[in-house]
Amino acid sequence: MAQSRIMVLGVGFDNVTMEEAAQKAIELARSGGGYVVTPNAEIVYACRKNPEAKDAVNGAALVVPDGIGVVKASRILKRPLKERVPGVELGTAILPAAAKHGLRLFLLGGKPGVAEEAARKLTEKYEGLVIAGTADGYFQNDDEVIAKINASNADILYVCLGAPKQEIWMRKNRDKLKVSLMLGLGGSVDVYAGKVERAPEFWQKMGLEWLYRLMKQPKRAKRVLGSLPPFLLAVYKERRQERKAAK
Ligand code: UDP
């Protein structure tokens, strides 16, 4: 998949639908294969100033656009991505197949107790799903948490440490981890645990989930609003440069 990636400000995205992304993730899990990232505009913009984050994102086996901003940017650049693939939805889209194939899941991240609550809710909802273990995201020692994950015999690991911490963590530790697939899913663990609500469908369809989240979690405003305008400016600049080069 890596060859045909669609570039948005230096980050390459796989042009897949949600269904295709879920299928690819399960294939990776069954063939012992890599990690998945779901960057939004804020992360793409952050990658411009953070080469370690950029390498971690581009080194993933599957890169999908979490936010509408990246999809809009791909349209502005005239190489449209098929659709938005929110990490929180990809994380649940693969669960029925994980249960069916007996792939065991480990949930890492969130405040103490959140991953356990998420595990309880997910096993209630997805019949046959096995949660191999959980750990909160405020650990001090990587090796201890890696030993716990390996001892659980998990096949799939959800890494919910926020971006770009989780992407860098997955890249750095992938060789020490015995899991076959990792997904960097940010605050999804809070959603699965019922601590944070997603925007109602209407807001999602209008491409305004980011605005809803800003209203519910105003402390995100500085971070999100601070990076969106420069992200769009950079996209238009890239389009101008590409047009000039094509003349
Ligand atoms: N988090 C964590 N360890 C850390 C920092 C953050 O486990 O050192 C968790 C935090 O509790 C939250 C998630 O990572 O559950 C980040 O959520 P947020 O919505 O801020 O991230 P995003 O989805 O926007 O990347």
PDB file of C-alpha atoms and ligand atoms in Angstrom:
ATOM      1  CA  MET A   1       0.000   0.000   0.000  1.00  0.00           C
ATOM      2  CA  ALA A   2       2.864   2.359   0.778  1.00  0.00           C
ATOM      3  CA  GLN A   3       3.618   3.012  -2.921  1.00  0.00           C
ATOM      4  CA  SER A   4       0.315   4.649  -3.723  1.00  0.00           C
ATOM      5  CA  ARG A   5       0.110   6.982  -0.763  1.00  0.00           C
ATOM      6  CA  ILE A   6      -1.485  10.388  -1.157  1.00  0.00           C
ATOM      7  CA  MET A   7       0.821  13.098   0.168  1.00  0.00           C
ATOM      8  CA  VAL A   8      -0.564  15.896   2.329  1.00  0.00           C
ATOM      9  CA  LEU A   9       2.185  18.231   3.568  1.00  0.00           C
ATOM     10  CA  GLY A  10       4.757  15.449   3.719  1.00  0.00           C
ATOM     11  CA  VAL A  11       2.522  12.805   5.321  1.00  0.00           C
ATOM     12  CA  GLY A  12       1.474   9.904   3.074  1.00  0.00           C
ATOM     13  CA  PHE A  13      -2.095   8.614   3.421  1.00  0.00           C
ATOM     14  CA  ASP A  14      -3.489   5.310   2.177  1.00  0.00           C
ATOM     15  CA  ASN A  15      -6.549   6.010   0.049  1.00  0.00           C
ATOM     16  CA  VAL A  16      -8.980   3.564   1.628  1.00  0.00           C
ATOM     17  CA  THR A  17     -12.561   3.529   2.873  1.00  0.00           C
ATOM     18  CA  MET A  18     -13.333   2.621   6.470  1.00  0.00           C
ATOM     19  CA  GLU A  19     -14.247  -0.899   5.357  1.00  0.00           C
ATOM     20  CA  GLU A  20     -11.008  -1.326   3.394  1.00  0.00           C
ATOM     21  CA  ALA A  21      -8.982   0.029   6.317  1.00  0.00           C
ATOM     22  CA  ALA A  22     -10.596  -2.448   8.733  1.00  0.00           C
ATOM     23  CA  GLN A  23      -9.950  -5.314   6.330  1.00  0.00           C
ATOM     24  CA  LYS A  24      -6.324  -4.285   5.869  1.00  0.00           C
ATOM     25  CA  ALA A  25      -5.849  -3.985   9.655  1.00  0.00           C
ATOM     26  CA  ILE A  26      -7.156  -7.511  10.204  1.00  0.00           C
ATOM     27  CA  GLU A  27      -4.903  -8.829   7.416  1.00  0.00           C
ATOM     28  CA  LEU A  28      -1.961  -7.153   9.154  1.00  0.00           C
ATOM     29  CA  ALA A  29      -2.960  -8.671  12.488  1.00  0.00           C
ATOM     30  CA  ARG A  30      -3.159 -12.139  10.961  1.00  0.00           C
ATOM     31  CA  SER A  31       0.080 -11.876   9.002  1.00  0.00           C
ATOM     32  CA  GLY A  32       2.131 -10.337  11.823  1.00  0.00           C
ATOM     33  CA  GLY A  33       2.354  -6.927  10.516  1.00  0.00           C
ATOM     34  CA  GLY A  34       2.953  -3.453  11.836  1.00  0.00           C
ATOM     35  CA  TYR A  35       1.213  -0.429  13.204  1.00  0.00           C
ATOM     36  CA  VAL A  36      -1.634   1.816  12.078  1.00  0.00           C
ATOM     37  CA  VAL A  37      -1.894   5.582  12.559  1.00  0.00           C
ATOM     38  CA  THR A  38      -4.813   7.954  12.075  1.00  0.00           C
ATOM     39  CA  PRO A  39      -3.449  11.517  11.873  1.00  0.00           C
ATOM     40  CA  ASN A  40      -5.669  14.603  11.754  1.00  0.00           C
ATOM     41  CA  ALA A  41      -4.740  18.062  10.427  1.00  0.00           C
ATOM     42  CA  GLU A  42      -3.213  19.048  13.734  1.00  0.00           C
ATOM     43  CA  ILE A  43      -0.838  16.087  13.690  1.00  0.00           C
ATOM     44  CA  VAL A  44       0.082  16.532  10.031  1.00  0.00           C
ATOM     45  CA  TYR A  45       0.968  20.123  10.827  1.00  0.00           C
ATOM     46  CA  ALA A  46       2.937  19.092  13.925  1.00  0.00           C
ATOM     47  CA  CYS A  47       4.937  16.622  11.790  1.00  0.00           C
ATOM     48  CA  ARG A  48       6.395  19.570   9.845  1.00  0.00           C
ATOM     49  CA  LYS A  49       8.267  20.650  12.945  1.00  0.00           C
ATOM     50  CA  ASN A  50       8.813  17.246  14.496  1.00  0.00           C
ATOM     51  CA  PRO A  51      10.835  14.875  12.275  1.00  0.00           C
ATOM     52  CA  GLU A  52      10.612  12.051  14.834  1.00  0.00           C
ATOM     53  CA  ALA A  53       6.809  12.219  14.718  1.00  0.00           C
ATOM     54  CA  LYS A  54       6.856  12.440  10.924  1.00  0.00           C
ATOM     55  CA  ASP A  55       9.060   9.353  10.606  1.00  0.00           C
ATOM     56  CA  ALA A  56       6.841   7.470  13.032  1.00  0.00           C
ATOM     57  CA  VAL A  57       3.679   8.411  11.116  1.00  0.00           C
ATOM     58  CA  ASN A  58       5.099   7.680   7.661  1.00  0.00           C
ATOM     59  CA  GLY A  59       6.631   4.424   8.904  1.00  0.00           C
ATOM     60  CA  ALA A  60       3.209   2.951   9.687  1.00  0.00           C
ATOM     61  CA  ALA A  61       1.848   0.028   7.688  1.00  0.00           C
ATOM     62  CA  LEU A  62      -1.438   1.877   7.281  1.00  0.00           C
ATOM     63  CA  VAL A  63      -2.035   5.646   7.493  1.00  0.00           C
ATOM     64  CA  VAL A  64      -5.634   6.907   7.386  1.00  0.00           C
ATOM     65  CA  PRO A  65      -7.121  10.409   7.788  1.00  0.00           C
ATOM     66  CA  ASP A  66      -8.881  10.757  11.110  1.00  0.00           C
ATOM     67  CA  GLY A  67     -10.194  14.255  10.449  1.00  0.00           C
ATOM     68  CA  ILE A  68     -12.168  16.104   7.804  1.00  0.00           C
ATOM     69  CA  GLY A  69      -9.313  18.663   7.567  1.00  0.00           C
ATOM     70  CA  VAL A  70      -6.977  16.151   5.915  1.00  0.00           C
ATOM     71  CA  VAL A  71      -9.710  14.983   3.500  1.00  0.00           C
ATOM     72  CA  LYS A  72     -10.445  18.634   2.549  1.00  0.00           C
ATOM     73  CA  ALA A  73      -6.711  19.270   2.097  1.00  0.00           C
ATOM     74  CA  SER A  74      -6.433  16.267  -0.243  1.00  0.00           C
ATOM     75  CA  ARG A  75      -9.275  17.752  -2.347  1.00  0.00           C
ATOM     76  CA  ILE A  76      -7.609  21.177  -2.443  1.00  0.00           C
ATOM     77  CA  LEU A  77      -4.454  19.425  -3.652  1.00  0.00           C
ATOM     78  CA  LYS A  78      -6.518  17.646  -6.348  1.00  0.00           C
ATOM     79  CA  ARG A  79      -5.712  14.143  -5.135  1.00  0.00           C
ATOM     80  CA  PRO A  80      -8.822  13.386  -3.113  1.00  0.00           C
ATOM     81  CA  LEU A  81      -8.872  10.797  -0.381  1.00  0.00           C
ATOM     82  CA  LYS A  82     -11.967   8.576  -0.476  1.00  0.00           C
ATOM     83  CA  GLU A  83     -13.236   9.383   2.989  1.00  0.00           C
ATOM     84  CA  ARG A  84     -12.500  10.177   6.576  1.00  0.00           C
ATOM     85  CA  VAL A  85     -11.507   7.117   8.624  1.00  0.00           C
ATOM     86  CA  PRO A  86     -11.838   8.148  12.288  1.00  0.00           C
ATOM     87  CA  GLY A  87      -9.546   6.123  14.518  1.00  0.00           C
ATOM     88  CA  VAL A  88     -12.282   5.666  17.104  1.00  0.00           C
ATOM     89  CA  GLU A  89     -14.475   3.968  14.457  1.00  0.00           C
ATOM     90  CA  LEU A  90     -11.656   1.921  12.956  1.00  0.00           C
ATOM     91  CA  GLY A  91     -10.964   0.671  16.482  1.00  0.00           C
ATOM     92  CA  THR A  92     -14.469  -0.780  16.732  1.00  0.00           C
ATOM     93  CA  ALA A  93     -14.812  -1.785  13.050  1.00  0.00           C
ATOM     94  CA  ILE A  94     -12.150  -4.461  13.468  1.00  0.00           C
ATOM     95  CA  LEU A  95     -13.546  -5.954  16.673  1.00  0.00           C
ATOM     96  CA  PRO A  96     -16.092  -8.387  15.158  1.00  0.00           C
ATOM     97  CA  ALA A  97     -13.371  -9.868  12.921  1.00  0.00           C
ATOM     98  CA  ALA A  98     -10.903  -9.919  15.841  1.00  0.00           C
ATOM     99  CA  ALA A  99     -13.454 -11.900  17.871  1.00  0.00           C
ATOM    100  CA  LYS A 100     -14.156 -14.240  14.958  1.00  0.00           C
ATOM    101  CA  HIS A 101     -10.470 -15.015  14.355  1.00  0.00           C
ATOM    102  CA  GLY A 102      -9.637 -15.300  18.056  1.00  0.00           C
ATOM    103  CA  LEU A 103      -7.313 -12.287  17.993  1.00  0.00           C
ATOM    104  CA  ARG A 104      -6.721 -11.075  21.544  1.00  0.00           C
ATOM    105  CA  LEU A 105      -6.817  -7.343  22.323  1.00  0.00           C
ATOM    106  CA  PHE A 106      -4.779  -5.317  24.828  1.00  0.00           C
ATOM    107  CA  LEU A 107      -5.858  -1.763  25.706  1.00  0.00           C
ATOM    108  CA  LEU A 108      -3.091   0.644  26.684  1.00  0.00           C
ATOM    109  CA  GLY A 109      -3.687   4.275  27.651  1.00  0.00           C
ATOM    110  CA  GLY A 110      -5.924   6.723  29.425  1.00  0.00           C
ATOM    111  CA  LYS A 111      -6.079   7.585  33.090  1.00  0.00           C
ATOM    112  CA  PRO A 112      -5.978   4.732  35.636  1.00  0.00           C
ATOM    113  CA  GLY A 113      -9.163   2.650  35.464  1.00  0.00           C
ATOM    114  CA  VAL A 114     -10.289   3.930  32.053  1.00  0.00           C
ATOM    115  CA  ALA A 115      -8.869   1.044  29.978  1.00  0.00           C
ATOM    116  CA  GLU A 116     -10.481  -1.493  32.371  1.00  0.00           C
ATOM    117  CA  GLU A 117     -13.844   0.236  31.995  1.00  0.00           C
ATOM    118  CA  ALA A 118     -13.414   0.310  28.200  1.00  0.00           C
ATOM    119  CA  ALA A 119     -12.554  -3.419  28.252  1.00  0.00           C
ATOM    120  CA  ARG A 120     -15.706  -4.171  30.227  1.00  0.00           C
ATOM    121  CA  LYS A 121     -17.926  -2.197  27.843  1.00  0.00           C
ATOM    122  CA  LEU A 122     -16.318  -3.627  24.684  1.00  0.00           C
ATOM    123  CA  THR A 123     -16.617  -7.260  25.801  1.00  0.00           C
ATOM    124  CA  GLU A 124     -20.274  -6.646  26.632  1.00  0.00           C
ATOM    125  CA  LYS A 125     -20.860  -5.264  23.156  1.00  0.00           C
ATOM    126  CA  TYR A 126     -18.736  -7.580  20.974  1.00  0.00           C
ATOM    127  CA  GLU A 127     -19.556 -11.204  21.530  1.00  0.00           C
ATOM    128  CA  GLY A 128     -16.535 -13.478  21.684  1.00  0.00           C
ATOM    129  CA  LEU A 129     -14.041 -10.625  21.994  1.00  0.00           C
ATOM    130  CA  VAL A 130     -11.125 -11.493  24.289  1.00  0.00           C
ATOM    131  CA  ILE A 131      -9.399  -8.641  26.102  1.00  0.00           C
ATOM    132  CA  ALA A 132      -5.988  -9.996  27.016  1.00  0.00           C
ATOM    133  CA  GLY A 133      -5.150  -7.109  29.347  1.00  0.00           C
ATOM    134  CA  THR A 134      -5.195  -3.393  30.078  1.00  0.00           C
ATOM    135  CA  ALA A 135      -2.797  -0.752  31.412  1.00  0.00           C
ATOM    136  CA  ASP A 136      -3.138   2.983  31.981  1.00  0.00           C
ATOM    137  CA  GLY A 137      -1.115   5.435  29.932  1.00  0.00           C
ATOM    138  CA  TYR A 138       0.759   7.147  32.753  1.00  0.00           C
ATOM    139  CA  PHE A 139       3.509   4.542  33.227  1.00  0.00           C
ATOM    140  CA  GLN A 140       7.118   5.567  33.863  1.00  0.00           C
ATOM    141  CA  ASN A 141       8.878   2.471  32.611  1.00  0.00           C
ATOM    142  CA  ASP A 142       8.406   1.272  29.018  1.00  0.00           C
ATOM    143  CA  ASP A 143      10.008  -2.117  29.670  1.00  0.00           C
ATOM    144  CA  GLU A 144       7.605  -2.957  32.501  1.00  0.00           C
ATOM    145  CA  VAL A 145       4.535  -2.185  30.433  1.00  0.00           C
ATOM    146  CA  ILE A 146       5.995  -4.026  27.408  1.00  0.00           C
ATOM    147  CA  ALA A 147       6.622  -7.107  29.605  1.00  0.00           C
ATOM    148  CA  LYS A 148       2.994  -6.975  30.774  1.00  0.00           C
ATOM    149  CA  ILE A 149       1.692  -6.732  27.195  1.00  0.00           C
ATOM    150  CA  ASN A 150       3.929  -9.596  26.015  1.00  0.00           C
ATOM    151  CA  ALA A 151       2.926 -11.794  28.965  1.00  0.00           C
ATOM    152  CA  SER A 152      -0.742 -11.308  28.042  1.00  0.00           C
ATOM    153  CA  ASN A 153      -0.222 -12.987  24.647  1.00  0.00           C
ATOM    154  CA  ALA A 154      -2.195 -10.229  22.973  1.00  0.00           C
ATOM    155  CA  ASP A 155      -2.315 -10.099  19.162  1.00  0.00           C
ATOM    156  CA  ILE A 156      -3.623  -6.547  18.795  1.00  0.00           C
ATOM    157  CA  LEU A 157      -2.622  -3.531  20.895  1.00  0.00           C
ATOM    158  CA  TYR A 158      -4.541  -0.258  21.042  1.00  0.00           C
ATOM    159  CA  VAL A 159      -2.131   2.506  22.034  1.00  0.00           C
ATOM    160  CA  CYS A 160      -4.048   5.504  23.390  1.00  0.00           C
ATOM    161  CA  LEU A 161      -1.400   7.935  24.640  1.00  0.00           C
ATOM    162  CA  GLY A 162      -2.334  10.964  22.500  1.00  0.00           C
ATOM    163  CA  ALA A 163      -0.478  12.078  19.379  1.00  0.00           C
ATOM    164  CA  PRO A 164       2.363  12.156  18.550  1.00  0.00           C
ATOM    165  CA  LYS A 165       3.457  10.360  21.742  1.00  0.00           C
ATOM    166  CA  GLN A 166       1.701   7.120  20.751  1.00  0.00           C
ATOM    167  CA  GLU A 167       3.135   7.092  17.194  1.00  0.00           C
ATOM    168  CA  ILE A 168       6.678   7.625  18.481  1.00  0.00           C
ATOM    169  CA  TRP A 169       6.130   4.991  21.194  1.00  0.00           C
ATOM    170  CA  MET A 170       4.902   2.392  18.681  1.00  0.00           C
ATOM    171  CA  ARG A 171       7.814   2.980  16.306  1.00  0.00           C
ATOM    172  CA  LYS A 172      10.379   2.918  19.094  1.00  0.00           C
ATOM    173  CA  ASN A 173       9.076  -0.253  20.773  1.00  0.00           C
ATOM    174  CA  ARG A 174       7.696  -2.308  17.891  1.00  0.00           C
ATOM    175  CA  ASP A 175      10.580  -4.784  17.880  1.00  0.00           C
ATOM    176  CA  LYS A 176      10.241  -5.461  21.610  1.00  0.00           C
ATOM    177  CA  LEU A 177       6.502  -6.107  21.396  1.00  0.00           C
ATOM    178  CA  LYS A 178       5.169  -9.532  20.459  1.00  0.00           C
ATOM    179  CA  VAL A 179       1.792  -8.247  19.250  1.00  0.00           C
ATOM    180  CA  SER A 180       1.218  -8.495  15.510  1.00  0.00           C
ATOM    181  CA  LEU A 181      -0.739  -5.249  15.134  1.00  0.00           C
ATOM    182  CA  MET A 182      -0.821  -1.911  16.946  1.00  0.00           C
ATOM    183  CA  LEU A 183      -3.200   0.981  16.394  1.00  0.00           C
ATOM    184  CA  GLY A 184      -2.545   4.502  17.717  1.00  0.00           C
ATOM    185  CA  LEU A 185      -5.997   5.653  18.753  1.00  0.00           C
ATOM    186  CA  GLY A 186      -5.604   8.760  20.954  1.00  0.00           C
ATOM    187  CA  GLY A 187      -8.581   9.493  23.141  1.00  0.00           C
ATOM    188  CA  SER A 188     -10.616   6.523  21.804  1.00  0.00           C
ATOM    189  CA  VAL A 189     -10.178   4.648  25.091  1.00  0.00           C
ATOM    190  CA  ASP A 190     -12.138   7.452  26.802  1.00  0.00           C
ATOM    191  CA  VAL A 191     -14.949   7.044  24.251  1.00  0.00           C
ATOM    192  CA  TYR A 192     -15.024   3.237  24.627  1.00  0.00           C
ATOM    193  CA  ALA A 193     -15.173   3.668  28.412  1.00  0.00           C
ATOM    194  CA  GLY A 194     -18.088   6.096  28.046  1.00  0.00           C
ATOM    195  CA  LYS A 195     -16.096   8.976  29.589  1.00  0.00           C
ATOM    196  CA  VAL A 196     -16.213  11.113  26.430  1.00  0.00           C
ATOM    197  CA  GLU A 197     -19.110  11.239  23.995  1.00  0.00           C
ATOM    198  CA  ARG A 198     -18.710  11.454  20.242  1.00  0.00           C
ATOM    199  CA  ALA A 199     -20.545  14.183  18.333  1.00  0.00           C
ATOM    200  CA  PRO A 200     -24.113  13.324  17.264  1.00  0.00           C
ATOM    201  CA  GLU A 201     -24.324  11.911  13.731  1.00  0.00           C
ATOM    202  CA  PHE A 202     -25.586  15.179  12.239  1.00  0.00           C
ATOM    203  CA  TRP A 203     -22.413  16.981  13.318  1.00  0.00           C
ATOM    204  CA  GLN A 204     -20.276  14.144  11.996  1.00  0.00           C
ATOM    205  CA  LYS A 205     -22.045  14.180   8.609  1.00  0.00           C
ATOM    206  CA  MET A 206     -21.557  17.940   8.332  1.00  0.00           C
ATOM    207  CA  GLY A 207     -17.825  17.461   8.939  1.00  0.00           C
ATOM    208  CA  LEU A 208     -18.121  19.394  12.202  1.00  0.00           C
ATOM    209  CA  GLU A 209     -17.166  16.771  14.763  1.00  0.00           C
ATOM    210  CA  TRP A 210     -14.031  18.802  15.559  1.00  0.00           C
ATOM    211  CA  LEU A 211     -16.196  21.834  16.450  1.00  0.00           C
ATOM    212  CA  TYR A 212     -18.435  19.738  18.693  1.00  0.00           C
ATOM    213  CA  ARG A 213     -15.380  18.351  20.492  1.00  0.00           C
ATOM    214  CA  LEU A 214     -14.035  21.878  20.933  1.00  0.00           C
ATOM    215  CA  MET A 215     -17.295  22.964  22.547  1.00  0.00           C
ATOM    216  CA  LYS A 216     -17.280  19.955  24.880  1.00  0.00           C
ATOM    217  CA  GLN A 217     -13.562  20.128  25.683  1.00  0.00           C
ATOM    218  CA  PRO A 218     -12.677  23.849  25.456  1.00  0.00           C
ATOM    219  CA  LYS A 219      -9.157  23.198  26.701  1.00  0.00           C
ATOM    220  CA  ARG A 220      -8.410  21.690  23.288  1.00  0.00           C
ATOM    221  CA  ALA A 221      -9.198  25.045  21.614  1.00  0.00           C
ATOM    222  CA  LYS A 222      -5.733  26.543  21.749  1.00  0.00           C
ATOM    223  CA  ARG A 223      -4.173  23.376  20.333  1.00  0.00           C
ATOM    224  CA  VAL A 224      -6.731  22.781  17.575  1.00  0.00           C
ATOM    225  CA  LEU A 225      -7.502  26.369  16.531  1.00  0.00           C
ATOM    226  CA  GLY A 226      -3.828  27.234  16.694  1.00  0.00           C
ATOM    227  CA  SER A 227      -2.922  24.645  14.085  1.00  0.00           C
ATOM    228  CA  LEU A 228      -5.902  24.665  11.683  1.00  0.00           C
ATOM    229  CA  PRO A 229      -5.350  28.054   9.972  1.00  0.00           C
ATOM    230  CA  PRO A 230      -1.596  27.473   9.459  1.00  0.00           C
ATOM    231  CA  PHE A 231      -2.380  23.946   8.210  1.00  0.00           C
ATOM    232  CA  LEU A 232      -4.763  25.330   5.560  1.00  0.00           C
ATOM    233  CA  LEU A 233      -2.360  28.121   4.599  1.00  0.00           C
ATOM    234  CA  ALA A 234       0.391  25.537   4.129  1.00  0.00           C
ATOM    235  CA  VAL A 235      -1.930  23.392   1.970  1.00  0.00           C
ATOM    236  CA  TYR A 236      -2.753  26.348  -0.324  1.00  0.00           C
ATOM    237  CA  LYS A 237       0.942  27.212  -0.512  1.00  0.00           C
ATOM    238  CA  GLU A 238       1.750  23.630  -1.509  1.00  0.00           C
ATOM    239  CA  ARG A 239      -0.956  23.756  -4.194  1.00  0.00           C
ATOM    240  CA  ARG A 240       0.503  27.009  -5.602  1.00  0.00           C
ATOM    241  CA  GLN A 241       3.998  25.517  -5.670  1.00  0.00           C
ATOM    242  CA  GLU A 242       2.812  22.337  -7.360  1.00  0.00           C
ATOM    243  CA  ARG A 243       0.929  24.345 -10.015  1.00  0.00           C
ATOM    244  CA  LYS A 244       4.015  26.457 -10.694  1.00  0.00           C
ATOM    245  CA  ALA A 245       6.183  23.354 -10.992  1.00  0.00           C
ATOM    246  CA  ALA A 246       3.702  21.759 -13.416  1.00  0.00           C
ATOM    247  CA  LYS A 247       3.771  24.782 -15.802  1.00  0.00           C
TER     248      LYS A 247
HETATM  249  N1  UDP B   1      -2.774   9.913  27.690  1.00  0.00           N
HETATM  250  C1  UDP B   1      -2.078   8.864  28.273  1.00  0.00           C
HETATM  251  N2  UDP B   1      -0.792   9.085  28.658  1.00  0.00           N
HETATM  252  C2  UDP B   1      -0.170  10.275  28.494  1.00  0.00           C
HETATM  253  C3  UDP B   1      -0.895  11.327  27.865  1.00  0.00           C
HETATM  254  C4  UDP B   1      -2.198  11.110  27.469  1.00  0.00           C
HETATM  255  O1  UDP B   1      -2.599   7.767  28.433  1.00  0.00           O
HETATM  256  O2  UDP B   1       0.996  10.408  28.860  1.00  0.00           O
HETATM  257  C5  UDP B   1      -4.153   9.647  27.255  1.00  0.00           C
HETATM  258  C6  UDP B   1      -5.195  10.580  27.808  1.00  0.00           C
HETATM  259  O3  UDP B   1      -5.596  10.151  29.101  1.00  0.00           O
HETATM  260  C7  UDP B   1      -6.290  10.438  26.763  1.00  0.00           C
HETATM  261  C8  UDP B   1      -5.506  10.207  25.477  1.00  0.00           C
HETATM  262  O4  UDP B   1      -4.208   9.826  25.867  1.00  0.00           O
HETATM  263  O5  UDP B   1      -7.050   9.283  27.040  1.00  0.00           O
HETATM  264  C9  UDP B   1      -5.365  11.445  24.610  1.00  0.00           C
HETATM  265  O6  UDP B   1      -6.583  11.926  24.314  1.00  0.00           O
HETATM  266  P1  UDP B   1      -6.792  13.243  23.425  1.00  0.00           P
HETATM  267  O7  UDP B   1      -8.219  13.311  23.131  1.00  0.00           O
HETATM  268  O8  UDP B   1      -6.105  14.419  24.057  1.00  0.00           O
HETATM  269  O9  UDP B   1      -5.889  12.868  22.177  1.00  0.00           O
HETATM  270  P2  UDP B   1      -6.184  12.814  20.645  1.00  0.00           P
HETATM  271  O10 UDP B   1      -7.218  11.759  20.436  1.00  0.00           O
HETATM  272  O11 UDP B   1      -6.622  14.195  20.260  1.00  0.00           O
HETATM  273  O12 UDP B   1      -4.811  12.438  20.136  1.00  0.00           O
END
